[in-house]
Amino acid sequence: MPMSQSFKDRLFPIAEQLVEHYGSPFHIYDEVGIRETGENLKKLFSGVKGFREYYAVKALPNPEILKLMFDMGFGFDCSSIGELQLSRQVGARGEQIMFTSNNTDQTEFKIAAEEGGCVLNLDDISLIEKVPEFPELICFRYNPGPRRTGNVIIGNPVEAKYGLSHEQVVDAYRLAQQRGAKRFGLHTMVASNELDYSYMVETTRMVLEISELIESELGIKLEFVNIGGGFGIPYEPEQAPLDIDALANEIESLFNAFQKKHQYVPRMYMESGRFMTGPHGCLVTSAINHKDIYRKYIGVDACMSALMRPALYGAYHHIDVIGKEDAPKDQVYDVAGSLCENNDKFATQRKLPKIDEGDILVIHDTGAHGHAMGFQYNAKLRPKELLLRADGSVELIRREETLDDYFATLTFAEDRFAPDQVES
Ligand SMILES: *Cc1c(COP(=O)(O)O)cnc(C)c1O
């Protein structure tokens, strides 16, 4: 079931007060749920040597959320300068940060090396000679190509732009060694929102096999393997959740078997985003209009600037109407925002209880890749973010965007340039 009962029990009774106090729309996140998921993950993987989660910052890049992650001992997975800065602002340094960029430029390499550096995860063999000061510890992102089939969001590995190919992997570590690297890791990410745990088990088996290959070819014992993110959550009520217990068990067996065979074992990392925060956030929005044409529409005060997933992936997000949780779902609505794109809909042809103007809608599972994916097309601005604290209080953790923010990039020093005339 999307969104935990416990989050609902604490949020729904106060939703009306929150809308009154803060105005709608807003995303609200659940400290209790995020901590429970994090602590449970640590417990389940406690039998795997050196286990560490690197929270994928892009899922929910808010400092207050990152502080919760850091407090639980997690590191951060970053793929841009802004994400690096956010991670460093909450105190992460060095090996607490993985920098998994792709199509990396020189500025990114420079910033990555500052302030105690981070773990560089190189996306391609051609980048080895482009790293200005080659670090002692280096990681590569591996793309298995036809050896694995991908899934819907991330695509087929053969078509995915990420990582180095199987044929390049040994050469990459050899070249890195020549540039002075002494410590090594291996990374991959081949799925997104995957609910079948056995897929992650296969990914773990795959990175351990590549570790063996690298040791047999080059004598390099990898310090860690990182199986990436991509752990799914059930957005739809009928979907079964990822069996994280079974996943932890089978991964532990794989690492134990590796240890037995080789008398050493790499540490195990993951960099989950969605699984950590996705279900622990929701978008609260008010019904402000309704129209009855060829279909019935409910117009709400949020739009796709607050949540892109339905428009981008046709993603399902469950919706509750406050005070009508148990009312019969005898209406069929499209729930729409105000942006001039017909795919600006949070739900299409959805069975819902009869909605009146002023009703408060809760759109589930926006705690990852929700607010963060928002944009400003059509001058539609992004809403605020709130955090429901463990003590029941609520805190504003990001204000809404204003028109001043929207117009900010129109304030700049005049720069008129007259190019030399080129003979044609
Ligand atoms: C997006 C991303 C993640 C997180 O993905 P989730 O589906 O949120 O778990 C992890 N690692 C990398 C490199 C990513 O690009």
CSV table of C-alpha atoms and ligand atoms in Angstrom, one decimal:
chain,number,residue,atom,x,y,z
A,1,MET,CA,0.0,0.0,0.0
A,2,PRO,CA,1.4,3.4,-0.9
A,3,MET,CA,2.0,5.9,2.0
A,4,SER,CA,2.1,4.3,5.4
A,5,GLN,CA,-1.0,4.1,7.7
A,6,SER,CA,1.1,5.7,10.4
A,7,PHE,CA,1.9,8.8,8.2
A,8,LYS,CA,-1.8,9.1,7.3
A,9,ASP,CA,-2.9,8.8,10.9
A,10,ARG,CA,-0.6,11.7,11.9
A,11,LEU,CA,-1.1,13.9,8.8
A,12,PHE,CA,-4.8,13.6,7.8
A,13,PRO,CA,-6.3,14.9,11.1
A,14,ILE,CA,-4.1,18.1,10.9
A,15,ALA,CA,-4.2,18.6,7.1
A,16,GLU,CA,-6.9,21.3,7.2
A,17,GLN,CA,-5.0,23.2,9.9
A,18,LEU,CA,-1.9,23.0,7.8
A,19,VAL,CA,-3.6,24.3,4.7
A,20,GLU,CA,-5.0,27.1,6.8
A,21,HIS,CA,-1.6,28.0,8.3
A,22,TYR,CA,0.7,27.5,5.3
A,23,GLY,CA,-1.7,27.7,2.4
A,24,SER,CA,-1.8,25.0,-0.3
A,25,PRO,CA,-0.2,23.4,-2.2
A,26,PHE,CA,2.8,21.9,-0.4
A,27,HIS,CA,4.8,18.7,-0.2
A,28,ILE,CA,5.1,17.4,3.3
A,29,TYR,CA,7.6,14.7,4.5
A,30,ASP,CA,7.5,12.4,7.5
A,31,GLU,CA,10.6,12.3,9.7
A,32,VAL,CA,9.3,9.2,11.6
A,33,GLY,CA,8.9,7.2,8.4
A,34,ILE,CA,12.2,8.2,6.9
A,35,ARG,CA,14.1,7.2,10.1
A,36,GLU,CA,12.2,3.9,10.3
A,37,THR,CA,13.1,3.0,6.8
A,38,GLY,CA,16.8,4.0,7.3
A,39,GLU,CA,17.2,2.2,10.6
A,40,ASN,CA,15.5,-0.9,9.2
A,41,LEU,CA,17.9,-0.9,6.2
A,42,LYS,CA,20.9,-0.8,8.5
A,43,LYS,CA,19.5,-3.6,10.7
A,44,LEU,CA,18.8,-5.8,7.6
A,45,PHE,CA,22.2,-5.3,6.1
A,46,SER,CA,24.2,-5.4,9.4
A,47,GLY,CA,25.5,-8.9,8.4
A,48,VAL,CA,27.1,-7.5,5.2
A,49,LYS,CA,30.6,-6.1,5.7
A,50,GLY,CA,31.0,-2.3,5.6
A,51,PHE,CA,27.4,-1.8,4.4
A,52,ARG,CA,26.6,1.8,3.7
A,53,GLU,CA,23.7,3.6,2.1
A,54,TYR,CA,24.6,6.7,0.0
A,55,TYR,CA,21.4,8.6,-0.2
A,56,ALA,CA,20.8,9.7,-3.8
A,57,VAL,CA,20.5,13.4,-3.3
A,58,LYS,CA,18.6,14.1,-6.5
A,59,ALA,CA,15.6,12.3,-5.1
A,60,LEU,CA,14.9,15.0,-2.4
A,61,PRO,CA,17.6,17.6,-2.2
A,62,ASN,CA,16.5,19.4,0.9
A,63,PRO,CA,19.1,20.1,3.7
A,64,GLU,CA,16.8,19.0,6.5
A,65,ILE,CA,16.2,15.7,4.8
A,66,LEU,CA,19.9,15.2,4.1
A,67,LYS,CA,20.6,16.0,7.8
A,68,LEU,CA,18.3,13.0,8.8
A,69,MET,CA,20.3,10.8,6.4
A,70,PHE,CA,23.6,12.0,7.7
A,71,ASP,CA,22.5,11.5,11.3
A,72,MET,CA,21.7,7.9,10.5
A,73,GLY,CA,25.3,7.4,9.3
A,74,PHE,CA,24.5,7.5,5.6
A,75,GLY,CA,26.6,9.1,2.9
A,76,PHE,CA,25.5,10.9,-0.2
A,77,ASP,CA,25.4,10.1,-3.9
A,78,CYS,CA,25.8,13.2,-6.0
A,79,SER,CA,26.0,13.9,-9.7
A,80,SER,CA,26.2,17.6,-9.9
A,81,ILE,CA,28.1,20.5,-8.3
A,82,GLY,CA,24.9,21.7,-6.6
A,83,GLU,CA,24.4,18.3,-5.0
A,84,LEU,CA,28.0,18.2,-3.9
A,85,GLN,CA,27.6,21.6,-2.2
A,86,LEU,CA,24.4,20.5,-0.5
A,87,SER,CA,26.1,17.4,0.9
A,88,ARG,CA,29.1,19.3,2.1
A,89,GLN,CA,26.8,21.9,3.7
A,90,VAL,CA,25.4,19.2,6.0
A,91,GLY,CA,28.9,18.1,6.9
A,92,ALA,CA,29.7,15.2,4.5
A,93,ARG,CA,33.4,14.9,3.5
A,94,GLY,CA,35.7,12.6,1.5
A,95,GLU,CA,34.4,9.0,1.5
A,96,GLN,CA,31.0,10.0,2.7
A,97,ILE,CA,30.3,11.3,-0.8
A,98,MET,CA,30.2,9.4,-4.0
A,99,PHE,CA,30.3,11.6,-7.1
A,100,THR,CA,28.6,9.7,-9.9
A,101,SER,CA,28.5,12.2,-12.7
A,102,ASN,CA,28.2,11.4,-16.4
A,103,ASN,CA,29.4,13.5,-19.3
A,104,THR,CA,31.6,15.1,-16.7
A,105,ASP,CA,33.3,18.5,-17.3
A,106,GLN,CA,36.5,20.0,-15.9
A,107,THR,CA,34.7,22.3,-13.4
A,108,GLU,CA,33.0,19.2,-11.9
A,109,PHE,CA,36.4,17.4,-11.5
A,110,LYS,CA,37.8,20.5,-9.8
A,111,ILE,CA,35.0,21.0,-7.4
A,112,ALA,CA,34.9,17.3,-6.6
A,113,ALA,CA,38.5,17.4,-5.5
A,114,GLU,CA,37.9,20.4,-3.1
A,115,GLU,CA,37.2,20.3,0.6
A,116,GLY,CA,38.6,16.9,1.2
A,117,GLY,CA,37.4,15.5,-2.1
A,118,CYS,CA,35.0,12.6,-2.5
A,119,VAL,CA,34.9,9.2,-4.1
A,120,LEU,CA,35.1,9.8,-7.9
A,121,ASN,CA,33.0,7.4,-9.8
A,122,LEU,CA,34.1,7.7,-13.4
A,123,ASP,CA,31.5,7.1,-16.1
A,124,ASP,CA,33.9,6.4,-18.9
A,125,ILE,CA,37.3,5.1,-19.8
A,126,SER,CA,38.1,8.3,-21.7
A,127,LEU,CA,37.7,10.3,-18.5
A,128,ILE,CA,40.8,8.7,-16.9
A,129,GLU,CA,43.2,11.0,-18.7
A,130,LYS,CA,40.9,14.0,-18.1
A,131,VAL,CA,40.9,13.9,-14.3
A,132,PRO,CA,43.3,16.7,-13.4
A,133,GLU,CA,44.8,15.2,-10.2
A,134,PHE,CA,44.2,11.5,-10.2
A,135,PRO,CA,43.0,10.4,-6.7
A,136,GLU,CA,44.3,7.4,-4.8
A,137,LEU,CA,40.8,5.9,-4.6
A,138,ILE,CA,38.8,5.6,-7.8
A,139,CYS,CA,35.6,3.9,-8.8
A,140,PHE,CA,34.1,3.1,-12.2
A,141,ARG,CA,30.5,2.8,-13.3
A,142,TYR,CA,29.9,-0.5,-15.2
A,143,ASN,CA,27.3,-0.9,-17.9
A,144,PRO,CA,26.7,-4.6,-18.6
A,145,GLY,CA,25.1,-4.0,-22.0
A,146,PRO,CA,23.5,-7.1,-23.5
A,147,ARG,CA,24.4,-9.1,-20.4
A,148,ARG,CA,21.4,-7.6,-18.6
A,149,THR,CA,18.0,-6.3,-19.6
A,150,GLY,CA,17.1,-3.0,-18.1
A,151,ASN,CA,13.7,-1.8,-17.0
A,152,VAL,CA,11.2,0.9,-18.0
A,153,ILE,CA,12.6,4.1,-16.5
A,154,ILE,CA,16.3,3.5,-16.9
A,155,GLY,CA,16.0,1.7,-20.3
A,156,ASN,CA,17.9,-1.2,-21.8
A,157,PRO,CA,21.6,-1.1,-20.8
A,158,VAL,CA,22.7,-1.3,-24.5
A,159,GLU,CA,20.8,2.0,-25.1
A,160,ALA,CA,21.8,3.6,-21.7
A,161,LYS,CA,24.4,6.3,-21.9
A,162,TYR,CA,25.9,5.4,-18.5
A,163,GLY,CA,29.1,3.6,-17.6
A,164,LEU,CA,31.8,1.7,-19.4
A,165,SER,CA,31.3,-1.4,-21.5
A,166,HIS,CA,32.2,-4.9,-20.4
A,167,GLU,CA,35.0,-4.9,-22.9
A,168,GLN,CA,36.6,-1.8,-21.3
A,169,VAL,CA,36.3,-2.6,-17.7
A,170,VAL,CA,39.7,-4.4,-17.2
A,171,ASP,CA,41.6,-1.7,-19.2
A,172,ALA,CA,40.0,1.0,-17.2
A,173,TYR,CA,41.4,-0.3,-13.9
A,174,ARG,CA,44.8,-0.9,-15.5
A,175,LEU,CA,44.9,2.7,-16.8
A,176,ALA,CA,43.8,4.0,-13.4
A,177,GLN,CA,46.6,2.0,-11.8
A,178,GLN,CA,49.0,3.6,-14.2
A,179,ARG,CA,47.8,7.0,-13.2
A,180,GLY,CA,48.6,6.2,-9.6
A,181,ALA,CA,45.3,4.9,-8.2
A,182,LYS,CA,45.9,2.4,-5.3
A,183,ARG,CA,42.4,1.8,-4.0
A,184,PHE,CA,39.4,0.8,-6.1
A,185,GLY,CA,35.7,0.4,-6.2
A,186,LEU,CA,33.1,-0.7,-8.7
A,187,HIS,CA,29.6,0.7,-9.3
A,188,THR,CA,26.6,-0.1,-11.4
A,189,MET,CA,23.0,1.0,-11.7
A,190,VAL,CA,20.9,-1.0,-14.1
A,191,ALA,CA,17.3,-0.6,-12.8
A,192,SER,CA,14.9,2.1,-11.5
A,193,ASN,CA,11.8,1.6,-9.4
A,194,GLU,CA,12.3,-2.2,-9.6
A,195,LEU,CA,10.0,-4.1,-7.3
A,196,ASP,CA,11.4,-7.6,-8.1
A,197,TYR,CA,14.1,-8.1,-5.4
A,198,SER,CA,15.7,-11.0,-7.4
A,199,TYR,CA,16.8,-8.4,-10.0
A,200,MET,CA,18.9,-6.6,-7.3
A,201,VAL,CA,20.3,-10.0,-6.2
A,202,GLU,CA,21.4,-10.6,-9.8
A,203,THR,CA,23.0,-7.1,-9.9
A,204,THR,CA,25.0,-8.0,-6.7
A,205,ARG,CA,26.1,-11.3,-8.3
A,206,MET,CA,27.2,-9.4,-11.4
A,207,VAL,CA,29.3,-6.9,-9.5
A,208,LEU,CA,31.0,-9.6,-7.5
A,209,GLU,CA,31.8,-11.5,-10.7
A,210,ILE,CA,33.3,-8.4,-12.2
A,211,SER,CA,35.4,-8.0,-9.0
A,212,GLU,CA,36.7,-11.6,-9.5
A,213,LEU,CA,37.5,-10.7,-13.1
A,214,ILE,CA,39.5,-7.6,-12.1
A,215,GLU,CA,41.4,-9.5,-9.4
A,216,SER,CA,42.3,-12.4,-11.8
A,217,GLU,CA,43.4,-10.0,-14.6
A,218,LEU,CA,45.1,-7.3,-12.5
A,219,GLY,CA,45.5,-8.6,-9.0
A,220,ILE,CA,43.3,-5.8,-7.7
A,221,LYS,CA,41.2,-6.5,-4.7
A,222,LEU,CA,38.2,-4.1,-4.9
A,223,GLU,CA,37.5,-2.3,-1.6
A,224,PHE,CA,33.8,-1.9,-2.3
A,225,VAL,CA,31.1,-2.6,-4.8
A,226,ASN,CA,28.1,-0.3,-5.1
A,227,ILE,CA,24.9,-1.8,-6.5
A,228,GLY,CA,23.3,1.6,-7.2
A,229,GLY,CA,19.8,2.7,-6.4
A,230,GLY,CA,16.6,1.7,-8.2
A,231,PHE,CA,14.8,-0.1,-5.3
A,232,GLY,CA,11.2,0.3,-6.1
A,233,ILE,CA,8.1,1.3,-4.1
A,234,PRO,CA,4.6,0.3,-4.7
A,235,TYR,CA,2.8,3.4,-6.1
A,236,GLU,CA,-0.3,1.4,-6.8
A,237,PRO,CA,-2.4,-0.1,-4.0
A,238,GLU,CA,-2.4,-3.6,-5.6
A,239,GLN,CA,1.4,-3.7,-6.0
A,240,ALA,CA,3.4,-5.8,-3.6
A,241,PRO,CA,6.3,-4.0,-1.9
A,242,LEU,CA,9.9,-4.9,-2.6
A,243,ASP,CA,10.9,-7.9,-0.4
A,244,ILE,CA,13.8,-6.1,1.3
A,245,ASP,CA,14.2,-8.8,3.9
A,246,ALA,CA,14.7,-11.5,1.2
A,247,LEU,CA,17.0,-9.1,-0.7
A,248,ALA,CA,19.2,-8.5,2.4
A,249,ASN,CA,19.4,-12.3,3.1
A,250,GLU,CA,20.4,-13.3,-0.4
A,251,ILE,CA,22.9,-10.5,-0.7
A,252,GLU,CA,24.5,-11.5,2.7
A,253,SER,CA,24.8,-15.1,1.3
A,254,LEU,CA,26.5,-13.9,-1.8
A,255,PHE,CA,29.0,-11.9,0.2
A,256,ASN,CA,29.6,-14.8,2.6
A,257,ALA,CA,30.3,-17.1,-0.4
A,258,PHE,CA,32.7,-14.6,-1.9
A,259,GLN,CA,34.5,-14.3,1.4
A,260,LYS,CA,34.9,-18.1,1.7
A,261,LYS,CA,36.2,-18.4,-1.8
A,262,HIS,CA,38.6,-15.5,-1.8
A,263,GLN,CA,39.5,-14.9,1.9
A,264,TYR,CA,38.5,-11.2,1.5
A,265,VAL,CA,35.4,-9.4,0.5
A,266,PRO,CA,34.6,-5.9,-0.8
A,267,ARG,CA,32.4,-3.6,1.3
A,268,MET,CA,28.9,-3.3,0.1
A,269,TYR,CA,27.3,0.1,-0.8
A,270,MET,CA,24.0,1.1,-2.2
A,271,GLU,CA,22.6,4.5,-3.2
A,272,SER,CA,18.9,4.3,-2.9
A,273,GLY,CA,16.8,7.4,-3.3
A,274,ARG,CA,13.2,6.5,-3.9
A,275,PHE,CA,13.1,3.6,-1.5
A,276,MET,CA,14.3,5.9,1.4
A,277,THR,CA,12.0,8.8,1.0
A,278,GLY,CA,9.4,8.2,-1.7
A,279,PRO,CA,6.5,6.9,0.4
A,280,HIS,CA,7.3,9.4,3.2
A,281,GLY,CA,6.2,12.4,1.3
A,282,CYS,CA,3.0,13.6,-0.3
A,283,LEU,CA,1.6,16.6,-2.1
A,284,VAL,CA,-1.3,18.4,-0.4
A,285,THR,CA,-3.4,20.4,-2.8
A,286,SER,CA,-6.9,22.0,-2.7
A,287,ALA,CA,-9.7,21.5,-5.2
A,288,ILE,CA,-10.5,25.0,-6.6
A,289,ASN,CA,-12.6,24.2,-9.7
A,290,HIS,CA,-14.6,21.5,-11.3
A,291,LYS,CA,-15.8,21.2,-14.9
A,292,ASP,CA,-18.0,18.8,-16.7
A,293,ILE,CA,-17.4,18.5,-20.4
A,294,TYR,CA,-16.6,15.2,-22.3
A,295,ARG,CA,-14.9,14.2,-19.0
A,296,LYS,CA,-15.3,15.3,-15.4
A,297,TYR,CA,-12.4,17.4,-14.2
A,298,ILE,CA,-11.3,18.5,-10.8
A,299,GLY,CA,-8.9,21.5,-11.0
A,300,VAL,CA,-6.5,21.7,-8.1
A,301,ASP,CA,-4.1,24.5,-7.0
A,302,ALA,CA,-0.9,22.4,-7.7
A,303,CYS,CA,0.3,21.6,-11.2
A,304,MET,CA,3.0,19.5,-12.8
A,305,SER,CA,5.6,22.0,-11.7
A,306,ALA,CA,5.2,20.3,-8.3
A,307,LEU,CA,5.2,16.7,-9.6
A,308,MET,CA,6.3,15.7,-13.0
A,309,ARG,CA,6.1,11.9,-12.8
A,310,PRO,CA,2.6,11.4,-14.1
A,311,ALA,CA,3.3,13.6,-17.2
A,312,LEU,CA,6.8,12.3,-17.7
A,313,TYR,CA,6.3,8.5,-17.2
A,314,GLY,CA,2.5,8.1,-17.0
A,315,ALA,CA,3.2,7.3,-13.4
A,316,TYR,CA,0.4,6.4,-11.0
A,317,HIS,CA,0.1,8.4,-7.7
A,318,HIS,CA,-2.6,7.4,-5.4
A,319,ILE,CA,-5.0,10.1,-4.2
A,320,ASP,CA,-7.0,10.5,-1.0
A,321,VAL,CA,-9.5,13.2,-0.3
A,322,ILE,CA,-9.4,14.4,3.3
A,323,GLY,CA,-12.5,13.4,5.3
A,324,LYS,CA,-13.7,11.2,2.4
A,325,GLU,CA,-11.2,8.3,2.9
A,326,ASP,CA,-14.0,5.8,3.3
A,327,ALA,CA,-16.6,7.4,1.0
A,328,PRO,CA,-17.7,5.4,-2.0
A,329,LYS,CA,-15.5,6.0,-5.1
A,330,ASP,CA,-18.4,6.5,-7.3
A,331,GLN,CA,-17.0,9.3,-9.5
A,332,VAL,CA,-14.5,9.2,-12.4
A,333,TYR,CA,-12.3,12.3,-12.6
A,334,ASP,CA,-9.3,13.7,-14.3
A,335,VAL,CA,-7.4,15.7,-11.6
A,336,ALA,CA,-5.7,18.5,-13.4
A,337,GLY,CA,-3.4,21.5,-12.7
A,338,SER,CA,-3.5,24.8,-14.5
A,339,LEU,CA,-0.5,24.4,-16.9
A,340,CYS,CA,-1.1,24.7,-20.6
A,341,GLU,CA,-0.2,21.1,-21.4
A,342,ASN,CA,-2.9,18.5,-21.5
A,343,ASN,CA,-0.6,16.0,-19.7
A,344,ASP,CA,-0.7,18.3,-16.7
A,345,LYS,CA,-2.9,15.8,-14.8
A,346,PHE,CA,-2.2,14.1,-11.5
A,347,ALA,CA,-4.7,11.4,-12.3
A,348,THR,CA,-6.7,10.4,-15.4
A,349,GLN,CA,-10.0,8.6,-15.4
A,350,ARG,CA,-9.6,7.9,-11.7
A,351,LYS,CA,-12.3,6.5,-9.5
A,352,LEU,CA,-12.6,8.9,-6.5
A,353,PRO,CA,-15.3,10.0,-4.1
A,354,LYS,CA,-17.3,13.0,-5.1
A,355,ILE,CA,-15.0,16.0,-4.7
A,356,ASP,CA,-16.3,19.5,-3.8
A,357,GLU,CA,-14.4,22.7,-4.2
A,358,GLY,CA,-12.4,23.4,-1.1
A,359,ASP,CA,-11.7,19.7,-0.5
A,360,ILE,CA,-8.1,18.8,0.3
A,361,LEU,CA,-6.4,16.2,-1.8
A,362,VAL,CA,-3.4,14.2,-0.7
A,363,ILE,CA,-1.3,12.9,-3.6
A,364,HIS,CA,0.8,10.0,-2.3
A,365,ASP,CA,4.4,9.1,-2.6
A,366,THR,CA,6.0,12.4,-3.7
A,367,GLY,CA,9.0,12.0,-1.3
A,368,ALA,CA,11.4,11.2,-4.1
A,369,HIS,CA,11.8,12.7,-7.6
A,370,GLY,CA,8.8,14.9,-6.7
A,371,HIS,CA,9.5,18.5,-5.9
A,372,ALA,CA,13.0,18.0,-7.1
A,373,MET,CA,11.9,17.4,-10.7
A,374,GLY,CA,9.8,20.5,-10.8
A,375,PHE,CA,10.3,23.2,-13.4
A,376,GLN,CA,9.1,26.7,-14.3
A,377,TYR,CA,7.6,26.2,-17.7
A,378,ASN,CA,4.6,28.4,-18.3
A,379,ALA,CA,5.7,30.5,-15.3
A,380,LYS,CA,4.2,28.0,-13.0
A,381,LEU,CA,6.3,27.9,-9.8
A,382,ARG,CA,7.3,25.3,-7.3
A,383,PRO,CA,5.5,24.9,-4.0
A,384,LYS,CA,6.9,24.9,-0.5
A,385,GLU,CA,8.1,21.9,1.4
A,386,LEU,CA,7.2,21.0,5.0
A,387,LEU,CA,8.6,18.4,7.4
A,388,LEU,CA,6.3,16.6,9.9
A,389,ARG,CA,8.6,16.1,12.9
A,390,ALA,CA,8.7,13.2,15.2
A,391,ASP,CA,7.1,15.3,18.0
A,392,GLY,CA,4.2,16.1,15.8
A,393,SER,CA,5.2,19.7,15.0
A,394,VAL,CA,5.5,20.9,11.5
A,395,GLU,CA,8.4,22.9,10.0
A,396,LEU,CA,8.7,24.9,6.8
A,397,ILE,CA,11.9,23.5,5.1
A,398,ARG,CA,11.6,25.3,1.8
A,399,ARG,CA,9.5,28.3,0.9
A,400,GLU,CA,7.5,28.4,-2.3
A,401,GLU,CA,9.0,30.1,-5.4
A,402,THR,CA,7.9,33.7,-6.0
A,403,LEU,CA,7.6,35.8,-9.2
A,404,ASP,CA,10.8,37.6,-8.0
A,405,ASP,CA,12.6,34.2,-8.2
A,406,TYR,CA,11.2,33.7,-11.7
A,407,PHE,CA,12.3,37.1,-12.8
A,408,ALA,CA,15.7,36.9,-11.0
A,409,THR,CA,17.5,35.8,-14.2
A,410,LEU,CA,16.3,38.8,-16.0
A,411,THR,CA,18.6,41.0,-13.9
A,412,PHE,CA,22.0,41.0,-15.4
A,413,ALA,CA,24.8,43.2,-16.7
A,414,GLU,CA,24.2,44.4,-20.2
A,415,ASP,CA,26.3,42.4,-22.7
A,416,ARG,CA,25.9,43.4,-26.3
A,417,PHE,CA,28.4,41.8,-28.8
A,418,ALA,CA,29.1,42.7,-32.4
A,419,PRO,CA,30.6,39.6,-34.1
A,420,ASP,CA,33.1,40.2,-36.9
A,421,GLN,CA,31.4,39.9,-40.3
A,422,VAL,CA,32.1,36.4,-41.8
A,423,GLU,CA,32.3,36.1,-45.6
A,424,SER,CA,29.8,33.6,-46.8
B,1,LIG,C1,18.9,8.4,-9.7
B,1,LIG,C2,20.1,7.7,-9.2
B,1,LIG,C3,20.0,6.9,-8.0
B,1,LIG,C4,18.7,6.8,-7.2
B,1,LIG,O1,17.7,6.2,-7.9
B,1,LIG,P1,16.4,5.7,-7.1
B,1,LIG,O2,15.6,5.1,-8.1
B,1,LIG,O3,15.8,6.9,-6.5
B,1,LIG,O4,16.8,4.7,-6.0
B,1,LIG,C5,21.1,6.3,-7.6
B,1,LIG,N1,22.3,6.3,-8.2
B,1,LIG,C6,22.4,7.0,-9.4
B,1,LIG,C7,23.7,7.0,-10.1
B,1,LIG,C8,21.3,7.7,-9.9
B,1,LIG,O5,21.4,8.4,-11.0
